[in-house]
């Protein structure tokens, strides 16, 4: 009986150690990716964005180009807005269509929009306070959760990011406000420069 108890305890300790190794690997990978995104001076991707306002849900597809000074979002779908381009510099935003541009005004720090979602996700990747990270889908994706260091889970603004574990490309991002997902971005053709 004593021998079985020792075997059970040893197995439990080994399994607990394996779980911690996965966490450590996820944490190390998250820190390595953060360093790469901090050093990145430009990136480009195709993005599919779902914005959920509670009673209304909007879906957009766009080509995204980000440099150190500007983010350019060129809408490709839905067809009614295809060709519309947003240029974001700091808190300034311009909407352009067919050579005409219109100032959209400063973006409110607390007012998240589909246009500001991609820069917000990239900022979370660079400097968000990491609350949790884990490898998912048999190690193919790394999930990194960011939020306020003082906030309780499910309150305030929280961000979840998924990176390809081998290429470190941003695959998906979600922004939640008070536990409700308001933005979902799915990326393809992500390239960093």
Coordinates of C-alpha atoms in Angstrom, one line a residue:
X1 CA 0.0 0.0 0.0
X2 CA 2.8 2.4 0.9
X3 CA 4.5 1.7 -2.4
X4 CA 1.3 2.6 -4.3
X5 CA 1.0 5.8 -2.3
X6 CA 4.5 6.8 -3.2
X7 CA 3.9 6.0 -6.9
X8 CA 0.7 8.2 -6.8
X9 CA 2.5 11.0 -5.1
X10 CA 5.5 10.9 -7.5
X11 CA 3.1 10.8 -10.5
X12 CA 1.2 13.8 -9.2
X13 CA 4.5 15.7 -8.6
X14 CA 5.7 14.9 -12.1
X15 CA 2.5 16.0 -13.7
X16 CA 2.5 19.2 -11.7
X17 CA 6.1 19.8 -12.9
X18 CA 5.1 19.3 -16.5
X19 CA 2.3 21.8 -16.2
X20 CA 4.7 24.4 -14.8
X21 CA 7.1 23.8 -17.6
X22 CA 4.4 24.6 -20.1
X23 CA 3.6 27.8 -18.2
X24 CA 7.3 28.8 -18.1
X25 CA 7.6 28.0 -21.9
X26 CA 4.5 30.2 -22.6
X27 CA 5.9 33.0 -20.4
X28 CA 9.3 32.9 -22.1
X29 CA 7.7 32.9 -25.5
X30 CA 5.4 35.9 -24.5
X31 CA 8.5 37.9 -23.4
X32 CA 10.4 37.1 -26.5
X33 CA 7.4 38.1 -28.7
X34 CA 7.0 41.3 -26.7
X35 CA 10.7 42.2 -27.4
X36 CA 10.2 41.6 -31.1
X37 CA 7.1 43.8 -31.2
X38 CA 8.8 46.5 -29.3
X39 CA 11.6 46.5 -31.9
X40 CA 9.2 46.3 -34.9
X41 CA 9.1 49.5 -36.9
X42 CA 6.4 48.4 -39.4
X43 CA 3.9 45.6 -40.1
X44 CA 1.2 44.8 -42.6
X45 CA -1.7 42.3 -42.5
X46 CA -5.2 41.6 -43.8
X47 CA -7.7 41.9 -41.0
X48 CA -11.3 40.8 -40.5
X49 CA -12.9 42.9 -37.7
X50 CA -16.1 42.3 -35.9
X51 CA -17.3 45.2 -33.8
X52 CA -20.1 44.4 -31.3
X53 CA -22.0 47.4 -30.0
X54 CA -24.5 45.2 -28.1
X55 CA -27.6 45.7 -30.3
X56 CA -25.6 46.2 -33.5
X57 CA -22.8 44.1 -34.9
X58 CA -20.6 45.3 -37.8
X59 CA -18.1 43.3 -39.8
X60 CA -15.2 44.8 -41.8
X61 CA -12.3 43.5 -43.8
X62 CA -9.3 45.6 -44.4
X63 CA -5.7 45.9 -45.5
X64 CA -3.6 47.2 -42.6
X65 CA -0.2 48.9 -42.8
X66 CA 1.5 50.2 -39.7
X67 CA 4.7 52.3 -39.6
X68 CA 6.3 54.2 -36.7
X69 CA 4.3 57.3 -37.5
X70 CA 1.1 56.1 -39.2
X71 CA -1.5 53.4 -39.4
X72 CA -3.4 53.0 -42.7
X73 CA -6.6 50.9 -42.9
X74 CA -8.0 50.3 -46.4
X75 CA -11.5 48.8 -46.2
X76 CA -12.1 45.9 -48.7
X77 CA -15.5 44.8 -47.3
X78 CA -18.4 45.3 -47.0
X79 CA -18.8 46.4 -50.6
X80 CA -20.7 49.6 -49.6
X81 CA -17.5 51.0 -47.9
X82 CA -14.8 49.3 -50.0
X83 CA -12.1 51.8 -50.9
X84 CA -12.6 53.9 -47.8
X85 CA -9.2 54.5 -46.2
X86 CA -8.5 55.7 -42.6
X87 CA -5.1 57.2 -41.7
X88 CA -4.3 57.4 -38.0
X89 CA -1.4 59.4 -36.6
X90 CA -1.3 59.5 -32.8
X91 CA -4.7 60.8 -31.8
X92 CA -5.4 62.3 -35.2
X93 CA -7.5 60.5 -37.8
X94 CA -8.4 61.2 -41.4
X95 CA -10.9 59.4 -43.6
X96 CA -10.1 59.4 -47.3
X97 CA -12.1 58.4 -50.3
X98 CA -11.4 59.1 -53.9
X99 CA -8.8 61.7 -53.1
X100 CA -10.9 63.7 -50.6
X101 CA -10.1 63.6 -46.9
X102 CA -12.2 64.5 -43.9
X103 CA -10.8 65.0 -40.4
X104 CA -12.5 62.7 -37.9
X105 CA -11.3 64.5 -34.8
X106 CA -9.3 63.3 -31.9
X107 CA -10.0 59.7 -30.7
X108 CA -11.3 59.5 -27.2
X109 CA -9.1 57.4 -24.9
X110 CA -12.1 55.6 -23.5
X111 CA -14.0 55.4 -26.8
X112 CA -12.8 52.3 -28.7
X113 CA -13.7 52.2 -32.4
X114 CA -13.0 49.6 -35.1
X115 CA -10.5 52.0 -36.6
X116 CA -8.5 52.2 -33.4
X117 CA -8.7 48.5 -32.7
X118 CA -5.6 47.4 -34.6
X119 CA -3.3 50.1 -33.0
X120 CA -4.8 49.2 -29.6
X121 CA -4.0 45.5 -30.1
X122 CA -0.4 46.3 -31.2
X123 CA 0.1 48.5 -28.2
X124 CA -1.1 45.7 -25.9
X125 CA 1.4 43.4 -27.6
X126 CA 4.2 45.9 -27.0
X127 CA 3.4 47.1 -23.5
X128 CA 0.2 45.7 -22.1
X129 CA 0.3 44.4 -18.5
X130 CA 0.3 40.6 -19.0
X131 CA -2.2 38.9 -16.6
X132 CA -1.9 35.4 -18.1
X133 CA -0.3 33.4 -21.0
X134 CA -0.6 29.9 -22.2
X135 CA 0.1 27.7 -25.2
X136 CA -3.1 26.5 -27.0
X137 CA -4.0 24.2 -29.8
X138 CA -1.2 21.7 -29.0
X139 CA 1.4 24.5 -28.8
X140 CA 0.6 26.1 -32.1
X141 CA -0.7 29.3 -30.6
X142 CA 0.3 31.4 -27.7
X143 CA -2.5 33.3 -25.9
X144 CA -1.5 36.4 -24.0
X145 CA -4.1 38.2 -21.8
X146 CA -3.5 41.8 -20.9
X147 CA -5.4 44.0 -18.4
X148 CA -5.0 46.4 -15.6
X149 CA -2.7 45.4 -12.8
X150 CA -5.2 46.6 -10.2
X151 CA -8.3 45.5 -12.0
X152 CA -10.4 42.4 -11.3
X153 CA -10.9 39.9 -14.1
X154 CA -13.9 40.8 -16.2
X155 CA -13.8 44.5 -15.3
X156 CA -12.4 47.4 -17.3
X157 CA -10.7 47.0 -20.7
X158 CA -9.0 43.6 -21.2
X159 CA -7.1 42.4 -24.3
X160 CA -6.5 38.8 -25.4
X161 CA -3.9 38.2 -28.1
X162 CA -3.1 35.0 -30.0
X163 CA 0.3 34.6 -31.7
X164 CA 1.6 31.9 -34.0
X165 CA 4.0 30.1 -31.7
X166 CA 6.5 29.4 -34.5
X167 CA 6.4 32.6 -36.6
X168 CA 5.3 35.0 -33.8
X169 CA 2.8 36.6 -36.2
X170 CA -0.3 38.1 -34.6
X171 CA -3.2 35.7 -35.5
X172 CA -6.1 37.1 -33.5
X173 CA -7.0 39.7 -30.9
X174 CA -10.0 40.5 -28.8
X175 CA -10.8 43.6 -26.7
X176 CA -13.4 43.2 -23.9
X177 CA -15.0 46.0 -21.9
X178 CA -16.4 44.9 -18.5
X179 CA -16.4 41.2 -19.6
X180 CA -18.2 41.8 -22.9
X181 CA -16.2 41.3 -26.1
X182 CA -16.6 44.4 -28.2
X183 CA -13.8 43.9 -30.8
X184 CA -12.6 40.7 -32.5
X185 CA -9.8 41.0 -35.1
X186 CA -8.6 38.0 -37.1
X187 CA -5.4 38.5 -39.0
X188 CA -3.9 36.8 -42.1
X189 CA -0.8 37.5 -44.1
X190 CA 0.8 39.2 -41.1
X191 CA 4.3 40.4 -41.9
X192 CA 6.7 42.4 -39.7
X193 CA 9.5 44.6 -41.0

